[in-house]
Amino acid sequence: MELKYILIIIILVLILVIFGIIYSTVKKIKRKVRQFSRDLFGTSDIRQGIKKVENEYAATPKSISAMTSLCLPQITKDFPQFNYEEMKGRAQNVLLSYLMGVSQRSTAYLKDGNSELKNQLENHINMLETSNRQEYFDDAKIHRTELAGYYKGNGRCTIVFQSSIQYLHYIMDMNGNVIKGSNSVIEQSRYNVELIHIQDRSIVENDLDGAESLNCPNCGGPIQHMGSKKCIYCGTPIVEYNIRVWSFSAIKEL
């Protein structure tokens, strides 16, 4: 009988020792986690630290491709009267108007843009209506806008403006439940806004992607310089030949 009690006591002691080791280990781990959190986040509560990092990330604007210093001299060489500040302001307004159009499910908000851009907005709205969803871009604010590219060919010139922007972005179902994004946490994003100049509308409209190079209406020589005022081969003025229309044609989130 005494041996039985001795075994029970030994077992209890071993259990207490094991619990003591576990408690000590957990305590050390918690202490190290708190120290790690203080070193990394500046707070001993790692959950608060992670939340702090998330908030800082949400408040930090996205970096953009700032190619203005490279692209603008090329653009002004081809189009001396191109007003960069005016076009940049228009690009920002077009972006904000597009997002407002999505939020309100109406193309009427998009005042500045060609048929391509309006069709893009209309397709976006139709997609939301088909899926019985509502997408919102609230409290939108543009941080910075720069040129991100300049391309020539197929009867048109394309200038790309890139903007960093913040907003409350969320999607709701037909019952008013937020199923994506957040209506309380700011989101940062980047967008490209494409501005095009059509040199010969007939060529572009007939074949947007496969247009041939432009030719002089008099001698048939190729017009190599977009925005040229005369043919380099025969000297025929081609100012009237150029449509010289700038319009916004596409918006793309990066």
PDB file of N, CA and C in Angstrom, residues 122-199:
ATOM      1  N   GLU A 122     -18.999  52.003 -69.419  1.00  0.00           N
ATOM      2  CA  GLU A 122     -20.305  51.363 -69.576  1.00  0.00           C
ATOM      3  C   GLU A 122     -20.206  49.851 -69.375  1.00  0.00           C
ATOM      4  N   ASN A 123     -19.155  49.231 -69.887  1.00  0.00           N
ATOM      5  CA  ASN A 123     -18.962  47.793 -69.697  1.00  0.00           C
ATOM      6  C   ASN A 123     -18.734  47.449 -68.227  1.00  0.00           C
ATOM      7  N   HIS A 124     -17.992  48.303 -67.529  1.00  0.00           N
ATOM      8  CA  HIS A 124     -17.739  48.095 -66.097  1.00  0.00           C
ATOM      9  C   HIS A 124     -19.059  48.148 -65.322  1.00  0.00           C
ATOM     10  N   ILE A 125     -19.879  49.142 -65.646  1.00  0.00           N
ATOM     11  CA  ILE A 125     -21.166  49.286 -64.970  1.00  0.00           C
ATOM     12  C   ILE A 125     -22.074  48.093 -65.280  1.00  0.00           C
ATOM     13  N   ASN A 126     -22.114  47.679 -66.532  1.00  0.00           N
ATOM     14  CA  ASN A 126     -22.954  46.530 -66.921  1.00  0.00           C
ATOM     15  C   ASN A 126     -22.529  45.258 -66.205  1.00  0.00           C
ATOM     16  N   MET A 127     -21.220  45.076 -66.027  1.00  0.00           N
ATOM     17  CA  MET A 127     -20.719  43.902 -65.321  1.00  0.00           C
ATOM     18  C   MET A 127     -21.215  43.887 -63.875  1.00  0.00           C
ATOM     19  N   LEU A 128     -21.202  45.054 -63.222  1.00  0.00           N
ATOM     20  CA  LEU A 128     -21.684  45.149 -61.846  1.00  0.00           C
ATOM     21  C   LEU A 128     -23.182  44.878 -61.774  1.00  0.00           C
ATOM     22  N   GLU A 129     -23.925  45.434 -62.723  1.00  0.00           N
ATOM     23  CA  GLU A 129     -25.380  45.232 -62.720  1.00  0.00           C
ATOM     24  C   GLU A 129     -25.737  43.771 -62.953  1.00  0.00           C
ATOM     25  N   THR A 130     -24.981  43.110 -63.830  1.00  0.00           N
ATOM     26  CA  THR A 130     -25.244  41.696 -64.121  1.00  0.00           C
ATOM     27  C   THR A 130     -25.015  40.815 -62.891  1.00  0.00           C
ATOM     28  N   SER A 131     -23.992  41.179 -62.097  1.00  0.00           N
ATOM     29  CA  SER A 131     -23.665  40.382 -60.901  1.00  0.00           C
ATOM     30  C   SER A 131     -24.385  40.879 -59.651  1.00  0.00           C
ATOM     31  N   ASN A 132     -25.304  41.865 -59.811  1.00  0.00           N
ATOM     32  CA  ASN A 132     -26.050  42.435 -58.678  1.00  0.00           C
ATOM     33  C   ASN A 132     -25.116  42.947 -57.580  1.00  0.00           C
ATOM     34  N   ARG A 133     -24.109  43.670 -58.023  1.00  0.00           N
ATOM     35  CA  ARG A 133     -23.160  44.249 -57.070  1.00  0.00           C
ATOM     36  C   ARG A 133     -23.014  45.745 -57.297  1.00  0.00           C
ATOM     37  N   GLN A 134     -22.617  46.430 -56.233  1.00  0.00           N
ATOM     38  CA  GLN A 134     -22.365  47.866 -56.301  1.00  0.00           C
ATOM     39  C   GLN A 134     -20.947  48.140 -55.834  1.00  0.00           C
ATOM     40  N   GLU A 135     -20.182  48.835 -56.660  1.00  0.00           N
ATOM     41  CA  GLU A 135     -18.794  49.146 -56.321  1.00  0.00           C
ATOM     42  C   GLU A 135     -18.684  50.629 -55.988  1.00  0.00           C
ATOM     43  N   TYR A 136     -17.939  50.927 -54.915  1.00  0.00           N
ATOM     44  CA  TYR A 136     -17.802  52.308 -54.460  1.00  0.00           C
ATOM     45  C   TYR A 136     -16.336  52.717 -54.377  1.00  0.00           C
ATOM     46  N   PHE A 137     -16.080  53.969 -54.751  1.00  0.00           N
ATOM     47  CA  PHE A 137     -14.786  54.613 -54.562  1.00  0.00           C
ATOM     48  C   PHE A 137     -15.065  55.925 -53.833  1.00  0.00           C
ATOM     49  N   ASP A 138     -15.024  55.894 -52.509  1.00  0.00           N
ATOM     50  CA  ASP A 138     -15.373  57.068 -51.708  1.00  0.00           C
ATOM     51  C   ASP A 138     -14.129  57.849 -51.282  1.00  0.00           C
ATOM     52  N   ASP A 139     -14.313  59.159 -51.119  1.00  0.00           N
ATOM     53  CA  ASP A 139     -13.261  60.050 -50.606  1.00  0.00           C
ATOM     54  C   ASP A 139     -11.954  59.899 -51.391  1.00  0.00           C
ATOM     55  N   ALA A 140     -12.060  59.822 -52.698  1.00  0.00           N
ATOM     56  CA  ALA A 140     -10.862  59.658 -53.537  1.00  0.00           C
ATOM     57  C   ALA A 140      -9.989  60.905 -53.490  1.00  0.00           C
ATOM     58  N   LYS A 141      -8.678  60.682 -53.385  1.00  0.00           N
ATOM     59  CA  LYS A 141      -7.711  61.780 -53.333  1.00  0.00           C
ATOM     60  C   LYS A 141      -6.464  61.372 -54.113  1.00  0.00           C
ATOM     61  N   ILE A 142      -6.088  62.184 -55.098  1.00  0.00           N
ATOM     62  CA  ILE A 142      -4.897  61.907 -55.903  1.00  0.00           C
ATOM     63  C   ILE A 142      -3.680  62.543 -55.237  1.00  0.00           C
ATOM     64  N   HIS A 143      -2.642  61.735 -55.040  1.00  0.00           N
ATOM     65  CA  HIS A 143      -1.423  62.226 -54.407  1.00  0.00           C
ATOM     66  C   HIS A 143      -0.474  62.876 -55.413  1.00  0.00           C
ATOM     67  N   ARG A 144      -0.284  62.196 -56.534  1.00  0.00           N
ATOM     68  CA  ARG A 144       0.725  62.652 -57.484  1.00  0.00           C
ATOM     69  C   ARG A 144       0.422  62.096 -58.871  1.00  0.00           C
ATOM     70  N   THR A 145       0.740  62.876 -59.882  1.00  0.00           N
ATOM     71  CA  THR A 145       0.566  62.437 -61.270  1.00  0.00           C
ATOM     72  C   THR A 145       1.803  62.812 -62.074  1.00  0.00           C
ATOM     73  N   GLU A 146       2.300  61.855 -62.865  1.00  0.00           N
ATOM     74  CA  GLU A 146       3.467  62.082 -63.713  1.00  0.00           C
ATOM     75  C   GLU A 146       3.242  61.392 -65.061  1.00  0.00           C
ATOM     76  N   LEU A 147       4.053  61.781 -66.033  1.00  0.00           N
ATOM     77  CA  LEU A 147       4.048  61.053 -67.297  1.00  0.00           C
ATOM     78  C   LEU A 147       4.730  59.704 -67.095  1.00  0.00           C
ATOM     79  N   ALA A 148       4.157  58.659 -67.687  1.00  0.00           N
ATOM     80  CA  ALA A 148       4.721  57.320 -67.553  1.00  0.00           C
ATOM     81  C   ALA A 148       5.085  56.711 -68.892  1.00  0.00           C
ATOM     82  N   GLY A 149       4.756  57.397 -69.995  1.00  0.00           N
ATOM     83  CA  GLY A 149       5.102  56.847 -71.298  1.00  0.00           C
ATOM     84  C   GLY A 149       4.603  57.726 -72.433  1.00  0.00           C
ATOM     85  N   TYR A 150       5.267  57.571 -73.586  1.00  0.00           N
ATOM     86  CA  TYR A 150       4.879  58.291 -74.806  1.00  0.00           C
ATOM     87  C   TYR A 150       5.171  57.376 -75.984  1.00  0.00           C
ATOM     88  N   TYR A 151       4.125  57.031 -76.760  1.00  0.00           N
ATOM     89  CA  TYR A 151       4.267  56.058 -77.838  1.00  0.00           C
ATOM     90  C   TYR A 151       3.652  56.617 -79.123  1.00  0.00           C
ATOM     91  N   LYS A 152       4.277  56.287 -80.250  1.00  0.00           N
ATOM     92  CA  LYS A 152       3.809  56.760 -81.553  1.00  0.00           C
ATOM     93  C   LYS A 152       3.646  55.576 -82.499  1.00  0.00           C
ATOM     94  N   GLY A 153       2.566  55.636 -83.306  1.00  0.00           N
ATOM     95  CA  GLY A 153       2.367  54.589 -84.303  1.00  0.00           C
ATOM     96  C   GLY A 153       0.911  54.357 -84.604  1.00  0.00           C
ATOM     97  N   ASN A 154       0.633  53.716 -85.749  1.00  0.00           N
ATOM     98  CA  ASN A 154      -0.724  53.337 -86.149  1.00  0.00           C
ATOM     99  C   ASN A 154      -1.677  54.526 -86.170  1.00  0.00           C
ATOM    100  N   GLY A 155      -1.203  55.646 -86.697  1.00  0.00           N
ATOM    101  CA  GLY A 155      -2.080  56.784 -86.866  1.00  0.00           C
ATOM    102  C   GLY A 155      -2.397  57.555 -85.607  1.00  0.00           C
ATOM    103  N   ARG A 156      -1.703  57.266 -84.525  1.00  0.00           N
ATOM    104  CA  ARG A 156      -1.988  57.963 -83.278  1.00  0.00           C
ATOM    105  C   ARG A 156      -0.735  58.086 -82.413  1.00  0.00           C
ATOM    106  N   CYS A 157      -0.763  59.061 -81.528  1.00  0.00           N
ATOM    107  CA  CYS A 157       0.246  59.181 -80.468  1.00  0.00           C
ATOM    108  C   CYS A 157      -0.460  58.904 -79.153  1.00  0.00           C
ATOM    109  N   THR A 158       0.204  58.212 -78.253  1.00  0.00           N
ATOM    110  CA  THR A 158      -0.384  57.898 -76.952  1.00  0.00           C
ATOM    111  C   THR A 158       0.508  58.419 -75.845  1.00  0.00           C
ATOM    112  N   ILE A 159      -0.062  59.228 -74.978  1.00  0.00           N
ATOM    113  CA  ILE A 159       0.626  59.726 -73.786  1.00  0.00           C
ATOM    114  C   ILE A 159      -0.011  59.059 -72.578  1.00  0.00           C
ATOM    115  N   VAL A 160       0.816  58.535 -71.690  1.00  0.00           N
ATOM    116  CA  VAL A 160       0.308  57.840 -70.509  1.00  0.00           C
ATOM    117  C   VAL A 160       0.620  58.656 -69.264  1.00  0.00           C
ATOM    118  N   PHE A 161      -0.426  59.062 -68.558  1.00  0.00           N
ATOM    119  CA  PHE A 161      -0.287  59.686 -67.247  1.00  0.00           C
ATOM    120  C   PHE A 161      -0.484  58.603 -66.188  1.00  0.00           C
ATOM    121  N   GLN A 162       0.330  58.640 -65.160  1.00  0.00           N
ATOM    122  CA  GLN A 162       0.174  57.675 -64.060  1.00  0.00           C
ATOM    123  C   GLN A 162      -0.050  58.438 -62.763  1.00  0.00           C
ATOM    124  N   SER A 163      -1.068  58.017 -62.015  1.00  0.00           N
ATOM    125  CA  SER A 163      -1.437  58.693 -60.775  1.00  0.00           C
ATOM    126  C   SER A 163      -1.447  57.720 -59.604  1.00  0.00           C
ATOM    127  N   SER A 164      -0.968  58.205 -58.459  1.00  0.00           N
ATOM    128  CA  SER A 164      -1.156  57.468 -57.206  1.00  0.00           C
ATOM    129  C   SER A 164      -2.373  58.075 -56.518  1.00  0.00           C
ATOM    130  N   ILE A 165      -3.220  57.221 -55.988  1.00  0.00           N
ATOM    131  CA  ILE A 165      -4.505  57.685 -55.468  1.00  0.00           C
ATOM    132  C   ILE A 165      -4.901  56.883 -54.237  1.00  0.00           C
ATOM    133  N   GLN A 166      -5.663  57.486 -53.357  1.00  0.00           N
ATOM    134  CA  GLN A 166      -6.207  56.773 -52.208  1.00  0.00           C
ATOM    135  C   GLN A 166      -7.721  56.953 -52.189  1.00  0.00           C
ATOM    136  N   TYR A 167      -8.404  55.944 -51.623  1.00  0.00           N
ATOM    137  CA  TYR A 167      -9.863  56.019 -51.499  1.00  0.00           C
ATOM    138  C   TYR A 167     -10.345  54.912 -50.578  1.00  0.00           C
ATOM    139  N   LEU A 168     -11.615  54.962 -50.254  1.00  0.00           N
ATOM    140  CA  LEU A 168     -12.286  53.847 -49.599  1.00  0.00           C
ATOM    141  C   LEU A 168     -12.923  53.038 -50.719  1.00  0.00           C
ATOM    142  N   HIS A 169     -12.408  51.856 -50.942  1.00  0.00           N
ATOM    143  CA  HIS A 169     -12.866  51.032 -52.058  1.00  0.00           C
ATOM    144  C   HIS A 169     -13.513  49.763 -51.525  1.00  0.00           C
ATOM    145  N   TYR A 170     -14.770  49.545 -51.901  1.00  0.00           N
ATOM    146  CA  TYR A 170     -15.451  48.333 -51.435  1.00  0.00           C
ATOM    147  C   TYR A 170     -16.573  47.965 -52.401  1.00  0.00           C
ATOM    148  N   ILE A 171     -16.932  46.702 -52.363  1.00  0.00           N
ATOM    149  CA  ILE A 171     -18.009  46.169 -53.197  1.00  0.00           C
ATOM    150  C   ILE A 171     -19.080  45.579 -52.287  1.00  0.00           C
ATOM    151  N   MET A 172     -20.345  45.899 -52.583  1.00  0.00           N
ATOM    152  CA  MET A 172     -21.461  45.416 -51.767  1.00  0.00           C
ATOM    153  C   MET A 172     -22.363  44.522 -52.608  1.00  0.00           C
ATOM    154  N   ASP A 173     -22.977  43.549 -51.957  1.00  0.00           N
ATOM    155  CA  ASP A 173     -23.924  42.695 -52.656  1.00  0.00           C
ATOM    156  C   ASP A 173     -25.309  43.346 -52.649  1.00  0.00           C
ATOM    157  N   MET A 174     -26.293  42.665 -53.173  1.00  0.00           N
ATOM    158  CA  MET A 174     -27.635  43.233 -53.310  1.00  0.00           C
ATOM    159  C   MET A 174     -28.300  43.458 -51.951  1.00  0.00           C
ATOM    160  N   ASN A 175     -27.786  42.832 -50.902  1.00  0.00           N
ATOM    161  CA  ASN A 175     -28.342  43.001 -49.554  1.00  0.00           C
ATOM    162  C   ASN A 175     -27.625  44.087 -48.758  1.00  0.00           C
ATOM    163  N   GLY A 176     -26.662  44.754 -49.395  1.00  0.00           N
ATOM    164  CA  GLY A 176     -25.952  45.828 -48.715  1.00  0.00           C
ATOM    165  C   GLY A 176     -24.796  45.362 -47.858  1.00  0.00           C
ATOM    166  N   ASN A 177     -24.352  44.121 -48.049  1.00  0.00           N
ATOM    167  CA  ASN A 177     -23.221  43.600 -47.285  1.00  0.00           C
ATOM    168  C   ASN A 177     -21.915  43.833 -48.040  1.00  0.00           C
ATOM    169  N   VAL A 178     -20.891  44.301 -47.337  1.00  0.00           N
ATOM    170  CA  VAL A 178     -19.583  44.501 -47.949  1.00  0.00           C
ATOM    171  C   VAL A 178     -18.940  43.141 -48.165  1.00  0.00           C
ATOM    172  N   ILE A 179     -18.696  42.779 -49.418  1.00  0.00           N
ATOM    173  CA  ILE A 179     -18.130  41.467 -49.728  1.00  0.00           C
ATOM    174  C   ILE A 179     -16.671  41.564 -50.178  1.00  0.00           C
ATOM    175  N   LYS A 180     -16.199  42.772 -50.411  1.00  0.00           N
ATOM    176  CA  LYS A 180     -14.805  42.958 -50.799  1.00  0.00           C
ATOM    177  C   LYS A 180     -14.372  44.370 -50.439  1.00  0.00           C
ATOM    178  N   GLY A 181     -13.128  44.512 -49.948  1.00  0.00           N
ATOM    179  CA  GLY A 181     -12.628  45.828 -49.590  1.00  0.00           C
ATOM    180  C   GLY A 181     -13.136  46.270 -48.234  1.00  0.00           C
ATOM    181  N   SER A 182     -13.067  47.569 -47.985  1.00  0.00           N
ATOM    182  CA  SER A 182     -13.481  48.113 -46.692  1.00  0.00           C
ATOM    183  C   SER A 182     -14.044  49.513 -46.879  1.00  0.00           C
ATOM    184  N   ASN A 183     -15.121  49.807 -46.154  1.00  0.00           N
ATOM    185  CA  ASN A 183     -15.696  51.151 -46.192  1.00  0.00           C
ATOM    186  C   ASN A 183     -15.189  52.028 -45.052  1.00  0.00           C
ATOM    187  N   SER A 184     -14.127  51.539 -44.379  1.00  0.00           N
ATOM    188  CA  SER A 184     -13.567  52.322 -43.277  1.00  0.00           C
ATOM    189  C   SER A 184     -12.041  52.403 -43.307  1.00  0.00           C
ATOM    190  N   VAL A 185     -11.387  51.527 -44.065  1.00  0.00           N
ATOM    191  CA  VAL A 185      -9.926  51.521 -44.150  1.00  0.00           C
ATOM    192  C   VAL A 185      -9.493  52.029 -45.513  1.00  0.00           C
ATOM    193  N   ILE A 186      -8.636  53.043 -45.529  1.00  0.00           N
ATOM    194  CA  ILE A 186      -8.164  53.634 -46.779  1.00  0.00           C
ATOM    195  C   ILE A 186      -7.332  52.631 -47.573  1.00  0.00           C
ATOM    196  N   GLU A 187      -7.504  52.650 -48.883  1.00  0.00           N
ATOM    197  CA  GLU A 187      -6.727  51.804 -49.790  1.00  0.00           C
ATOM    198  C   GLU A 187      -5.937  52.683 -50.750  1.00  0.00           C
ATOM    199  N   GLN A 188      -4.692  52.282 -51.028  1.00  0.00           N
ATOM    200  CA  GLN A 188      -3.837  53.008 -51.955  1.00  0.00           C
ATOM    201  C   GLN A 188      -3.756  52.245 -53.277  1.00  0.00           C
ATOM    202  N   SER A 189      -3.711  52.984 -54.386  1.00  0.00           N
ATOM    203  CA  SER A 189      -3.617  52.319 -55.677  1.00  0.00           C
ATOM    204  C   SER A 189      -2.933  53.233 -56.691  1.00  0.00           C
ATOM    205  N   ARG A 190      -2.731  52.694 -57.910  1.00  0.00           N
ATOM    206  CA  ARG A 190      -2.134  53.443 -59.017  1.00  0.00           C
ATOM    207  C   ARG A 190      -2.960  53.205 -60.275  1.00  0.00           C
ATOM    208  N   TYR A 191      -3.049  54.229 -61.113  1.00  0.00           N
ATOM    209  CA  TYR A 191      -3.790  54.108 -62.360  1.00  0.00           C
ATOM    210  C   TYR A 191      -3.012  54.749 -63.502  1.00  0.00           C
ATOM    211  N   ASN A 192      -3.146  54.161 -64.682  1.00  0.00           N
ATOM    212  CA  ASN A 192      -2.673  54.778 -65.909  1.00  0.00           C
ATOM    213  C   ASN A 192      -3.872  55.383 -66.636  1.00  0.00           C
ATOM    214  N   VAL A 193      -3.714  56.619 -67.078  1.00  0.00           N
ATOM    215  CA  VAL A 193      -4.739  57.291 -67.874  1.00  0.00           C
ATOM    216  C   VAL A 193      -4.123  57.598 -69.228  1.00  0.00           C
ATOM    217  N   GLU A 194      -4.699  57.048 -70.294  1.00  0.00           N
ATOM    218  CA  GLU A 194      -4.129  57.189 -71.632  1.00  0.00           C
ATOM    219  C   GLU A 194      -4.785  58.338 -72.395  1.00  0.00           C
ATOM    220  N   LEU A 195      -3.932  59.200 -72.917  1.00  0.00           N
ATOM    221  CA  LEU A 195      -4.357  60.340 -73.731  1.00  0.00           C
ATOM    222  C   LEU A 195      -3.841  60.113 -75.145  1.00  0.00           C
ATOM    223  N   ILE A 196      -4.723  60.189 -76.135  1.00  0.00           N
ATOM    224  CA  ILE A 196      -4.291  59.912 -77.501  1.00  0.00           C
ATOM    225  C   ILE A 196      -4.499  61.132 -78.398  1.00  0.00           C
ATOM    226  N   HIS A 197      -3.646  61.223 -79.397  1.00  0.00           N
ATOM    227  CA  HIS A 197      -3.772  62.220 -80.460  1.00  0.00           C
ATOM    228  C   HIS A 197      -3.934  61.459 -81.763  1.00  0.00           C
ATOM    229  N   ILE A 198      -5.042  61.701 -82.452  1.00  0.00           N
ATOM    230  CA  ILE A 198      -5.301  61.025 -83.721  1.00  0.00           C
ATOM    231  C   ILE A 198      -4.817  61.918 -84.853  1.00  0.00           C
ATOM    232  N   GLN A 199      -3.913  61.387 -85.666  1.00  0.00           N
ATOM    233  CA  GLN A 199      -3.393  62.186 -86.773  1.00  0.00           C
ATOM    234  C   GLN A 199      -4.275  62.039 -88.009  1.00  0.00           C
TER     235      GLN A 199
END
